[in-house]
mmCIF file of C-alpha atoms in Angstrom:
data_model
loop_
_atom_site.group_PDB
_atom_site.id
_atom_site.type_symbol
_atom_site.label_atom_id
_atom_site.label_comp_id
_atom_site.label_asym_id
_atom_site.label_seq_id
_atom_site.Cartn_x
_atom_site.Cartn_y
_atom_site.Cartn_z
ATOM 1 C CA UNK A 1 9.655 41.108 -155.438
ATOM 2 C CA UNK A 2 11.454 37.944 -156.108
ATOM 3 C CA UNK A 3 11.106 36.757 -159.684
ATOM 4 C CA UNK A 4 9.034 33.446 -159.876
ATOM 5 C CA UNK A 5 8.693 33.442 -156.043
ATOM 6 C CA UNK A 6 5.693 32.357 -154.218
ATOM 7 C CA UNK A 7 4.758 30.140 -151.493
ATOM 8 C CA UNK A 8 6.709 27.001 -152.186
ATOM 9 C CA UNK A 9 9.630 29.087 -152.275
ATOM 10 C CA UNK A 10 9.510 30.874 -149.951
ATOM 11 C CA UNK A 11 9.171 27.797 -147.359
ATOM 12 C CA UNK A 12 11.839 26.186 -149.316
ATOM 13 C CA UNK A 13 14.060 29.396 -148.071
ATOM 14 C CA UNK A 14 12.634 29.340 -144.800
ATOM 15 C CA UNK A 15 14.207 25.742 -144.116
ATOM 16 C CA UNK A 16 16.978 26.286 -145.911
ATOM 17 C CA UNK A 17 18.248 28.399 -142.831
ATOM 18 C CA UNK A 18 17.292 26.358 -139.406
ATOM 19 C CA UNK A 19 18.765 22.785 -141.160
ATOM 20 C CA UNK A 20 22.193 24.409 -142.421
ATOM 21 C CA UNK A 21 21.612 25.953 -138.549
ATOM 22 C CA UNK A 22 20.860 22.841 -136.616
ATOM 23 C CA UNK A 23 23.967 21.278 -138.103
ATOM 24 C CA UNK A 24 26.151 23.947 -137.709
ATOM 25 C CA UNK A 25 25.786 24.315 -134.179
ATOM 26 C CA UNK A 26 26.907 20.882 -133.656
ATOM 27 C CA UNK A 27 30.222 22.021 -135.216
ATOM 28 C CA UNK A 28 30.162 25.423 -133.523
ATOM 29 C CA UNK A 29 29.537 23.797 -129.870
ATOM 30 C CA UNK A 30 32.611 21.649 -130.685
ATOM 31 C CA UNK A 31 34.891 24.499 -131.929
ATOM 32 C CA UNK A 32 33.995 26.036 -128.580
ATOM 33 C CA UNK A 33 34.648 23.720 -126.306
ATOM 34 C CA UNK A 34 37.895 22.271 -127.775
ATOM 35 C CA UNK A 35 39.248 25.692 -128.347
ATOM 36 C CA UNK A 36 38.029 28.479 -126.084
ATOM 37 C CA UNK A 37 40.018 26.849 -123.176
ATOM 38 C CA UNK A 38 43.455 28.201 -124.897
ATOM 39 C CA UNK A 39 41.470 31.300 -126.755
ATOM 40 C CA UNK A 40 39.549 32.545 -123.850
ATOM 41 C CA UNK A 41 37.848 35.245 -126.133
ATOM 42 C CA UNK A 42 36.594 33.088 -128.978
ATOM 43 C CA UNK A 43 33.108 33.290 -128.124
ATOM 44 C CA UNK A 44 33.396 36.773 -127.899
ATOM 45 C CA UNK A 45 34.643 36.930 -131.180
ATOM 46 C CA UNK A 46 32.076 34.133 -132.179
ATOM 47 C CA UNK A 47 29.269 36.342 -131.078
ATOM 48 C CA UNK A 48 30.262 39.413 -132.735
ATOM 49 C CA UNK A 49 31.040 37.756 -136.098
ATOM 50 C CA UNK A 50 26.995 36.501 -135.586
ATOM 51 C CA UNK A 51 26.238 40.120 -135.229
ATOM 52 C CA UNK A 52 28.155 41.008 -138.139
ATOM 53 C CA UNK A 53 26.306 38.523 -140.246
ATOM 54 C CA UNK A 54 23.020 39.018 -139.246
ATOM 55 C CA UNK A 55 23.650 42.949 -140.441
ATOM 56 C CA UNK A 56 25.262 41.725 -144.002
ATOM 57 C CA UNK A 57 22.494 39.209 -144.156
ATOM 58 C CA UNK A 58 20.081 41.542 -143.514
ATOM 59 C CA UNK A 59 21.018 44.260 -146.150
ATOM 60 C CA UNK A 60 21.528 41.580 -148.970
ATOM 61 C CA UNK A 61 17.660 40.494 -148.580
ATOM 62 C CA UNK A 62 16.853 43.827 -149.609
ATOM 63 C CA UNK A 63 18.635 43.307 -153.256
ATOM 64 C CA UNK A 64 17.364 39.181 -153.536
ATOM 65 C CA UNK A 65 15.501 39.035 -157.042
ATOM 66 C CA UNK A 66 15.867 35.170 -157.348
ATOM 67 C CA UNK A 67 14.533 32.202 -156.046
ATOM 68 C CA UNK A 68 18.445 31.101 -155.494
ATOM 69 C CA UNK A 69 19.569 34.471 -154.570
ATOM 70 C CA UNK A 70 17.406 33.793 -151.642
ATOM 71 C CA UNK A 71 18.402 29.902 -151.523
ATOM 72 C CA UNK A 72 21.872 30.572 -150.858
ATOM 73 C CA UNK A 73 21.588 33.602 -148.659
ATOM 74 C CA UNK A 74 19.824 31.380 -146.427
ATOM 75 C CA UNK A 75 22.077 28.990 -146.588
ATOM 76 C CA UNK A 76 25.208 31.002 -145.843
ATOM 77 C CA UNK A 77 23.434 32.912 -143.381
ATOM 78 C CA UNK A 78 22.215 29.760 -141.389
ATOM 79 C CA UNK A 79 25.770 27.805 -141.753
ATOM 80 C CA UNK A 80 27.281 31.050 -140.095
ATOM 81 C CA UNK A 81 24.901 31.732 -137.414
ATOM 82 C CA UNK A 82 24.917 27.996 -136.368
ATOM 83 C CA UNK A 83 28.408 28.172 -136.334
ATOM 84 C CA UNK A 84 28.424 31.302 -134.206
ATOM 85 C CA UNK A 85 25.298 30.214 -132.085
ATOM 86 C CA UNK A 86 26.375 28.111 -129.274
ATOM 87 C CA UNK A 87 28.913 31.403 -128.257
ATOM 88 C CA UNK A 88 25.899 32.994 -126.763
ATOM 89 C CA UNK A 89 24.919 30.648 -123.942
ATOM 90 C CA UNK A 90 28.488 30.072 -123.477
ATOM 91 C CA UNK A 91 28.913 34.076 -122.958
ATOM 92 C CA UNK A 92 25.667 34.146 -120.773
ATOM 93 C CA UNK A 93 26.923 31.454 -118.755
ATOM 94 C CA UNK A 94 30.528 32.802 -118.232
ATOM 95 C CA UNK A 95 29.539 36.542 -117.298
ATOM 96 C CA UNK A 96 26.158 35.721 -114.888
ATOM 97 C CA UNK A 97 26.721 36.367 -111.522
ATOM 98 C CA UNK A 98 26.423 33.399 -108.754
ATOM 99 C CA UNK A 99 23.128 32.234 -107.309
ATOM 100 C CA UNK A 100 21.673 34.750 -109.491
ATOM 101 C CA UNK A 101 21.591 32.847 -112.571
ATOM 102 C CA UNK A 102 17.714 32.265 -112.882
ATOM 103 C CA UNK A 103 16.864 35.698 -112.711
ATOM 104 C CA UNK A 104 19.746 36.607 -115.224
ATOM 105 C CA UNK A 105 18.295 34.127 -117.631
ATOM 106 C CA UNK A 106 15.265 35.906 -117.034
ATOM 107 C CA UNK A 107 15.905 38.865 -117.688
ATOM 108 C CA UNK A 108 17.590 37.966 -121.100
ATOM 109 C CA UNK A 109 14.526 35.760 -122.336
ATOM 110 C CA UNK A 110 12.620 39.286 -121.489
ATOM 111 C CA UNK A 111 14.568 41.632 -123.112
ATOM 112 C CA UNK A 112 14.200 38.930 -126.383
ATOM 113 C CA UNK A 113 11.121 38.187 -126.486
ATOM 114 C CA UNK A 114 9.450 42.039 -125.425
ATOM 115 C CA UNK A 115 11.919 43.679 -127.973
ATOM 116 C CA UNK A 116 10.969 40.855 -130.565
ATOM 117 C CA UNK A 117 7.375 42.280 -129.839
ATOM 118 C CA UNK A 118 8.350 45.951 -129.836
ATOM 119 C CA UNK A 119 10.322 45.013 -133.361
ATOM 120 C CA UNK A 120 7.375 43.461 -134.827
ATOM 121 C CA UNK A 121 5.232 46.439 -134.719
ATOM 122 C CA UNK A 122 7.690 48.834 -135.941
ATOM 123 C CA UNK A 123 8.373 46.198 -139.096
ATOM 124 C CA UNK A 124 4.601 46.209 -139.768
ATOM 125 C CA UNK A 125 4.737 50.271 -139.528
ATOM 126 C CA UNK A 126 7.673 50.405 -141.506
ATOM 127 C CA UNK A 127 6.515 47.990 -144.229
ATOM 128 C CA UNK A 128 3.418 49.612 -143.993
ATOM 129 C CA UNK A 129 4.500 53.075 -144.887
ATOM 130 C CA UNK A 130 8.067 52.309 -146.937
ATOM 131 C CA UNK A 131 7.566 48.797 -148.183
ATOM 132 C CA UNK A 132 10.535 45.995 -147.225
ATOM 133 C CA UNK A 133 13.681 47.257 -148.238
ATOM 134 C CA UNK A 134 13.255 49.967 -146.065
ATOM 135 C CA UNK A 135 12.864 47.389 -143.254
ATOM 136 C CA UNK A 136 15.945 45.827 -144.233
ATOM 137 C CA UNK A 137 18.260 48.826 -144.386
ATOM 138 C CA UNK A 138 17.351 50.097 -141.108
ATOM 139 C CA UNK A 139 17.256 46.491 -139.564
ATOM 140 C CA UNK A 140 20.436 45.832 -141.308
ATOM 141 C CA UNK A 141 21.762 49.591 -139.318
ATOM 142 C CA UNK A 142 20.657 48.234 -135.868
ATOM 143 C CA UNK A 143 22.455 45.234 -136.569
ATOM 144 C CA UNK A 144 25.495 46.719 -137.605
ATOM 145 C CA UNK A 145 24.990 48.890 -133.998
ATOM 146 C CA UNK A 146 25.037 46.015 -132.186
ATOM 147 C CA UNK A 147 28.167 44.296 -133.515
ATOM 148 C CA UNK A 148 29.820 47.542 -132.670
ATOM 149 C CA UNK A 149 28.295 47.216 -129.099
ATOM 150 C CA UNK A 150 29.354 43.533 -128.975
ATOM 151 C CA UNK A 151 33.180 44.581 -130.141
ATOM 152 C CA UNK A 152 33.478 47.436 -127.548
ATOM 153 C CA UNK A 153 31.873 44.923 -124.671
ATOM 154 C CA UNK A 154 34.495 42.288 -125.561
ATOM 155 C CA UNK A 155 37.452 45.145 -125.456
ATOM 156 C CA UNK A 156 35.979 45.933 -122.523
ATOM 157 C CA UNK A 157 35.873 42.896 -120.737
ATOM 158 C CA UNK A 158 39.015 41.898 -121.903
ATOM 159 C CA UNK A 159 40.472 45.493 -120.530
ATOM 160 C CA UNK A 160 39.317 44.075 -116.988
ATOM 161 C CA UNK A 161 40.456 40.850 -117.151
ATOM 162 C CA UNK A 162 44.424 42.363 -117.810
ATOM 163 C CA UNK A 163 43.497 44.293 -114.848
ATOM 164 C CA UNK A 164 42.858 41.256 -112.448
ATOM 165 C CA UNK A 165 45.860 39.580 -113.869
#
């Protein structure tokens, strides 16, 4: 439903993201390393602000009608989540449990790539039935679900570390 849009644009927007990405995790690797020594919950913060994003992000592609709407949603979208990126593996890495760590990172690269699966066909069935914007409200709601999952693990965690300390 964008106005003018069509296949050149829409791989225009579709690199727009992973360069503005790529070169924003530079930064964001840096920003972790050099501060989440003093600020032992910045990636924790880091992730849930990626959360966060990926929910606003998601709702405002339901209301793009321009090719630069789309251009700089992209863009934003990608400098944040690059940003915000390299706080994952960072988290993963902190909270994994010794001589355990292969089968951690297995377990996470399932749960990715067999809900990535499972959220494919309910996008098709979705689209299918409602058309897109429906697919971006309630993808927009899960995302919102999960920043409020990432903010209560964080309080959490952090609950537990006062406690050893």
């Amino acid at each position: 439903n964008i106005k003018g849009g069509n296949i050149q644009v829409a791989s225009i927007a579709m690199a727009i993201s992973p360069f503005a990405h790529g070169f924003m995790s530079l930064l964001g690797g840096r920003v972790l390393d050099r501060y989440s020594r003093k600020k032992k919950f910045l990636p924790f913060y880091f992730f849930t602000i990626r959360q966060l994003a990926g929910a606003i992000y998601i709702l405002l592609m339901a209301f793009v009608i321009l090719p630069w709407h789309l251009y700089l949603l992209q863009a934003v979208y990608g400098m944040i989540g690059g940003l915000t990126l390299p706080a994952t593996p960072l988290l993963q890495n902190k909270l994994m449990d010794k001589n355990k760590e292969g089968e951690e990172w297995g377990i996470s690269q399932a749960i990715f790539f067999i809900a990535g699966g499972i959220g494919a066909i309910i996008a098709g069935v979705l689209i299918g039935h409602f058309g897109f914007r429906a697919l971006f409200f309630a993808s927009s709601l899960l995302f919102f679900a999960a920043s409020i999952a990432s903010f209560k693990t964080m309080r959490t965690y952090k609950a537990q570390q006062s406690a050893k300390t």
